[in-house]
Each structure stands twice: as C-alpha cells, then as structure tokens.
Amino acid sequence: MILWLLNHLSTFLLGVVLVGGFVALAIGGSLAARRRFPHLAGGEHNEMVGVALGMFGAIYGIILAFVVVTLWTQLENTQTIVASEATDLALVVRSAEVFPPAERARVDRAVGEYVHAVVEVQWPLMREGRPSYEATADQTHALYTALQAYEPVGARSETFYGEAAGRLNDVAAQRRARVTMAETSLPILLQVLVYGGAFVILPLTFLFGLRSLKMQLLFVSAVAGLIGFSLLLVMALDRPFAGDLSVSPAPYKEAALAQFWP
C-alpha cells in the first residue's frame, strides 16, 4: 500500500492527504469529544492528561527520532552504493582504453548492456518493491566473460587489466548491496510503534480541555499536523527506490557511461 502511494502520488499530494487527514481527524475527534463530554472544556482533567501526553510524547518522540535518523542514514548509504557502482563501471571502461580495439569494444558492449539492464529492467523492479538479482545476472556474467577473454601483454596492459578486474569485482559487490538495500524496509515492530503510536497520542489531545474552542482546535491541529508530517517523512525515507525522494539512476548515465546512452 505504501509503495503504491509513493509511486502514484507526488510527495506534495501525499503530504496534503496524510497531514490533512490527520488534522481533519483531530478536529472531528475533538469536536465529538466536547459534544459528548461538555465538562472537558473546563479543563478539570488537564493535569492528568498533560502528564500522559508528556510521557507518551517523549517516548514516541525518541522512537520517531531514532527511526528517521536510521532511515536517512539508509538513504544516504544507498546513494553512496549506487554512485560507487557507477564509478567502478566507469573505471572499468577507462581501464579498457589501453586494450586492443576488439577487446575494448567487447568490454564496452558488455558495460553498455549492463547499465541498460540496471536502469531499464532492474530499477523499475526495485521501485515496485520486487528487487531481483536475476534481472542483471546475464549482464554481470557477460562483463566477466568480456574481461576474462583478454590476455594482457606487457606491464602497461597488465596494470590496467588488474585495475579493471578489481573494479569489476567491486561492481559485483555494490550490485549485491544495492539489491539488498532495495529489499530492506522498516521492521514490523517499529512500524507498529511508529504508526500505532500516532493513533495513541492523537486521541489523548481530545481530552485536553480549553475554554476557547478555537484555541483547542488549533492545539489539536498543530499536534496532528506534526504527527502527519513525521509519518510522511518515515514513509518517504523507508523506500529508497520509490517516490519523489528516491535514489536516482542518473549516475549510470554520466561521465564515461554517458556514451552508452543516446
């Protein structure tokens, strides 16, 4: 459900729906509570409600901060993995420039097929939450086959061949790390704490009575808006390959790899 929302709605629209929904729920719930229990407006339970809000709010805030920092770090790590894989591929191409024309063309063709498979086949699968190693398995094998088919002659060729081979091994490692990151999501227990906690704290604000209806609605709306925006941030960061904040495949089309794209 979250993946579908991220892939079919812009972050702005999703924010309007989520934050607006929480604010509407808070306003509706607060009005219903005041109508059902008129004495709440007197604030006779505010001391007890304030203690409960403070305690639950502090615990929820710590959990939310931990989750957001973890997910942000995960997103940055994913961007680093993608950039490293693209850089290693570009260095394979650069190193192959000293190979004889036929061998160089074979390596270039294999790299071109690989980056196209990553961007055009594997990336959409990761975006949909269905990452697959098989999507680029043949192209990865072809990269190794192209490089192994060349027998370097001379110190210069051997040096660049060794560099290309080392970078190709790094590409394989980064590919596995990238697919692994696409499979990673927030653990169920943390999802329950993050999303369930919002529906525990929000109803507590309905019980905090203020004589002024406008002030009370402003209070519950502010709390609801903050919770809604926080959940939006968690949703957007939890899926590094989906939504407007997703990791871009642009590095596979830049620098030395740009020659493989029209």
Coordinates of C-alpha atoms in Angstrom, one line a residue:
M1 CA 0.0 0.0 0.0
I2 CA 2.8 2.4 1.0
L3 CA 4.7 1.6 -2.2
W4 CA 1.6 2.2 -4.3
L5 CA 1.1 5.6 -2.7
L6 CA 4.7 6.6 -3.1
N7 CA 4.8 5.6 -6.8
H8 CA 1.4 7.1 -7.8
L9 CA 1.2 10.3 -5.7
S10 CA 3.7 13.1 -5.5
T11 CA 5.2 13.9 -2.1
F12 CA 3.3 17.1 -2.0
L13 CA 0.0 15.5 -2.7
L14 CA 0.7 12.6 -0.3
G15 CA 1.6 15.2 2.3
V16 CA -1.7 17.0 1.7
V17 CA -3.7 13.8 2.1
L18 CA -1.8 12.5 5.1
V19 CA -1.3 15.7 7.1
G20 CA -4.8 17.0 6.0
G21 CA -6.3 13.6 7.1
F22 CA -4.7 13.8 10.5
V23 CA -5.8 17.4 11.0
A24 CA -9.3 16.6 9.9
L25 CA -9.4 13.6 12.2
A26 CA -8.1 15.7 15.1
I27 CA -10.7 18.4 14.6
G28 CA -13.5 15.9 14.2
G29 CA -12.5 13.9 17.2
S30 CA -12.1 17.0 19.4
L31 CA -15.5 18.4 18.4
A32 CA -17.1 15.0 19.1
A33 CA -15.4 14.7 22.5
R34 CA -16.5 18.2 23.6
R35 CA -20.1 17.4 22.4
R36 CA -20.2 14.1 24.2
F37 CA -18.4 15.3 27.3
P38 CA -19.1 19.0 27.8
H39 CA -17.3 19.2 31.1
L40 CA -13.9 18.6 29.2
A41 CA -13.9 22.3 28.3
G42 CA -13.5 23.2 31.9
G43 CA -10.0 21.5 31.9
E44 CA -10.6 19.5 35.1
H45 CA -8.6 16.6 33.7
N46 CA -5.9 18.6 32.2
E47 CA -3.3 17.8 34.8
M48 CA -3.7 14.1 34.3
V49 CA -3.9 14.3 30.5
G50 CA -0.9 16.6 30.4
V51 CA 1.2 14.0 32.3
A52 CA 0.1 11.3 30.0
L53 CA 0.7 13.4 26.9
G54 CA 4.2 14.3 28.2
M55 CA 5.1 10.7 28.9
F56 CA 3.8 9.2 25.7
G57 CA 5.0 12.2 23.7
A58 CA 8.6 11.8 25.0
I59 CA 8.7 8.1 24.3
Y60 CA 7.1 8.5 20.9
G61 CA 9.5 11.3 20.0
I62 CA 12.5 9.3 20.9
I63 CA 11.3 6.3 18.8
L64 CA 10.4 8.6 15.9
A65 CA 13.8 10.4 16.0
F66 CA 15.6 7.1 16.0
V67 CA 13.6 5.8 13.1
V68 CA 14.1 9.0 11.0
V69 CA 17.8 9.1 11.6
T70 CA 18.2 5.4 10.8
L71 CA 16.2 5.8 7.5
W72 CA 18.0 8.9 6.5
T73 CA 21.3 7.1 7.0
Q74 CA 20.0 4.2 5.0
L75 CA 19.0 6.5 2.1
E76 CA 22.5 8.1 2.1
N77 CA 24.2 4.7 2.2
T78 CA 22.0 3.6 -0.8
Q79 CA 23.0 6.7 -2.7
T80 CA 26.7 6.0 -2.0
I81 CA 26.3 2.4 -3.1
V82 CA 24.7 3.5 -6.4
A83 CA 27.3 6.1 -7.0
S84 CA 30.2 3.7 -6.2
E85 CA 28.8 1.1 -8.6
A86 CA 28.5 3.6 -11.4
T87 CA 32.0 4.9 -10.7
D88 CA 33.5 1.4 -10.7
L89 CA 31.8 0.7 -14.1
A90 CA 33.2 4.0 -15.5
L91 CA 36.7 3.0 -14.3
V92 CA 36.4 -0.4 -16.0
V93 CA 35.7 1.5 -19.2
R94 CA 38.6 3.8 -18.6
S95 CA 41.0 1.0 -17.9
A96 CA 39.9 -0.9 -21.0
E97 CA 41.0 2.1 -23.2
V98 CA 44.5 0.5 -23.4
F99 CA 43.2 -2.8 -24.6
P100 CA 43.3 -3.7 -28.3
P101 CA 40.3 -2.3 -30.3
A102 CA 38.5 -5.7 -30.4
E103 CA 38.8 -6.4 -26.7
R104 CA 38.0 -2.8 -25.8
A105 CA 34.8 -3.0 -27.9
R106 CA 33.8 -6.2 -26.2
V107 CA 34.2 -4.7 -22.8
D108 CA 32.4 -1.5 -23.8
R109 CA 29.5 -3.6 -25.2
A110 CA 29.2 -5.6 -22.0
V111 CA 29.2 -2.5 -19.8
G112 CA 26.6 -0.8 -22.0
E113 CA 24.3 -3.8 -21.8
Y114 CA 24.8 -3.9 -18.0
V115 CA 23.9 -0.3 -17.4
H116 CA 20.8 -0.5 -19.6
A117 CA 19.7 -3.6 -17.8
V118 CA 20.2 -1.9 -14.4
V119 CA 18.3 1.3 -15.4
E120 CA 15.6 -0.2 -17.7
V121 CA 14.9 -3.6 -16.1
Q122 CA 16.2 -3.8 -12.5
W123 CA 15.4 -0.2 -11.4
P124 CA 11.6 -0.5 -12.1
L125 CA 11.5 -3.8 -10.2
M126 CA 13.2 -2.2 -7.2
R127 CA 10.8 0.8 -7.4
E128 CA 7.9 -1.6 -7.2
G129 CA 9.4 -3.5 -4.3
R130 CA 10.3 -6.6 -6.3
P131 CA 14.1 -6.4 -6.5
S132 CA 15.7 -9.3 -8.4
Y133 CA 19.3 -10.4 -8.8
E134 CA 18.3 -12.3 -11.9
A135 CA 17.4 -9.0 -13.7
T136 CA 21.1 -8.3 -14.3
A137 CA 22.6 -11.8 -13.8
D138 CA 23.3 -12.4 -17.5
Q139 CA 24.8 -9.0 -18.0
T140 CA 27.1 -9.4 -14.9
H141 CA 28.3 -12.7 -16.3
A142 CA 28.9 -11.1 -19.7
L143 CA 31.1 -8.4 -18.0
Y144 CA 33.3 -11.1 -16.5
T145 CA 33.4 -13.1 -19.8
A146 CA 34.4 -10.0 -21.8
L147 CA 37.3 -9.2 -19.4
Q148 CA 38.5 -12.7 -19.0
A149 CA 38.7 -13.2 -22.7
Y150 CA 41.6 -10.7 -22.9
E151 CA 45.2 -11.8 -22.2
P152 CA 47.2 -8.7 -21.3
V153 CA 50.6 -8.4 -22.9
G154 CA 53.2 -6.1 -21.3
A155 CA 53.4 -4.3 -18.0
R156 CA 51.2 -1.4 -19.0
S157 CA 48.3 -3.7 -20.2
E158 CA 48.7 -5.9 -17.1
T159 CA 48.5 -2.9 -14.8
F160 CA 45.2 -1.6 -16.3
Y161 CA 43.8 -5.1 -16.7
G162 CA 44.4 -5.7 -13.0
E163 CA 42.7 -2.4 -12.2
A164 CA 39.7 -3.3 -14.4
A165 CA 39.4 -6.7 -12.8
G166 CA 39.4 -5.2 -9.3
R167 CA 36.8 -2.6 -10.2
L168 CA 34.6 -5.3 -11.8
N169 CA 34.7 -7.2 -8.5
D170 CA 33.7 -4.1 -6.7
V171 CA 30.8 -3.6 -9.2
A172 CA 29.5 -7.1 -8.3
A173 CA 29.7 -6.3 -4.6
Q174 CA 27.9 -3.0 -5.0
R175 CA 25.2 -4.6 -7.1
R176 CA 24.5 -7.1 -4.3
A177 CA 24.5 -4.3 -1.8
R178 CA 22.1 -2.2 -3.9
V179 CA 19.6 -5.1 -4.3
T180 CA 19.8 -5.8 -0.6
M181 CA 19.0 -2.2 0.2
A182 CA 16.0 -2.4 -2.1
E183 CA 14.8 -5.4 -0.1
T184 CA 15.2 -3.6 3.2
S185 CA 12.3 -1.9 5.0
L186 CA 11.3 -0.8 8.4
P187 CA 10.8 -3.8 10.7
I188 CA 7.2 -4.7 11.6
L189 CA 7.7 -3.9 15.3
L190 CA 9.0 -0.4 14.5
Q191 CA 6.1 0.1 12.0
V192 CA 3.7 -0.8 14.8
L193 CA 5.4 1.6 17.2
V194 CA 5.6 4.5 14.7
Y195 CA 2.1 4.3 13.1
G196 CA 0.3 2.8 16.1
G197 CA 1.9 5.4 18.4
A198 CA 0.3 8.2 16.4
F199 CA -3.1 6.8 17.0
V200 CA -2.4 6.6 20.7
I201 CA -1.2 10.1 21.2
L202 CA -3.7 11.9 18.9
P203 CA -6.9 10.8 20.9
L204 CA -5.2 12.0 24.1
T205 CA -5.3 15.5 22.8
F206 CA -9.1 15.3 22.6
L207 CA -9.2 15.1 26.4
F208 CA -7.1 18.2 26.9
G209 CA -9.8 20.9 27.6
L210 CA -9.6 24.6 26.8
R211 CA -12.4 27.0 27.3
S212 CA -11.9 28.5 23.9
L213 CA -13.0 26.2 21.1
K214 CA -10.7 27.9 18.6
M215 CA -7.7 27.5 20.8
Q216 CA -8.4 23.8 21.4
L217 CA -8.9 23.1 17.7
L218 CA -5.6 25.0 17.0
F219 CA -3.8 22.9 19.6
V220 CA -5.1 19.5 18.3
S221 CA -4.5 20.6 14.7
A222 CA -0.9 21.5 15.4
V223 CA -0.2 18.2 17.1
A224 CA -1.9 16.3 14.3
G225 CA -0.1 18.2 11.6
L226 CA 3.3 17.4 13.3
I227 CA 2.4 13.7 13.6
G228 CA 1.2 13.6 10.0
F229 CA 4.3 15.2 8.6
S230 CA 6.5 12.9 10.7
L231 CA 4.8 9.9 9.3
L232 CA 5.1 11.3 5.8
L233 CA 8.9 11.6 6.3
V234 CA 9.1 8.0 7.6
M235 CA 7.1 6.7 4.6
A236 CA 9.2 8.6 2.1
L237 CA 12.5 7.5 3.6
D238 CA 11.6 3.9 4.2
R239 CA 11.6 3.1 0.5
P240 CA 14.8 4.4 -1.0
F241 CA 13.9 3.5 -4.6
A242 CA 10.2 4.7 -4.6
G243 CA 8.6 8.1 -4.5
D244 CA 10.0 11.6 -5.2
L245 CA 12.8 11.2 -2.7
S246 CA 14.0 8.0 -4.3
V247 CA 17.6 7.3 -5.3
S248 CA 18.1 8.3 -9.0
P249 CA 19.8 6.0 -11.6
A250 CA 21.4 9.1 -13.1
P251 CA 25.0 8.0 -12.2
Y252 CA 24.7 5.2 -14.7
K253 CA 24.2 7.8 -17.4
E254 CA 27.0 10.2 -16.5
A255 CA 30.8 10.6 -17.2
A256 CA 32.3 7.6 -19.0
L257 CA 29.0 5.8 -19.0
A258 CA 27.2 8.6 -21.0
Q259 CA 28.5 7.1 -24.3
F260 CA 26.1 4.1 -23.8
W261 CA 23.0 6.4 -23.9
P262 CA 21.6 8.3 -26.9

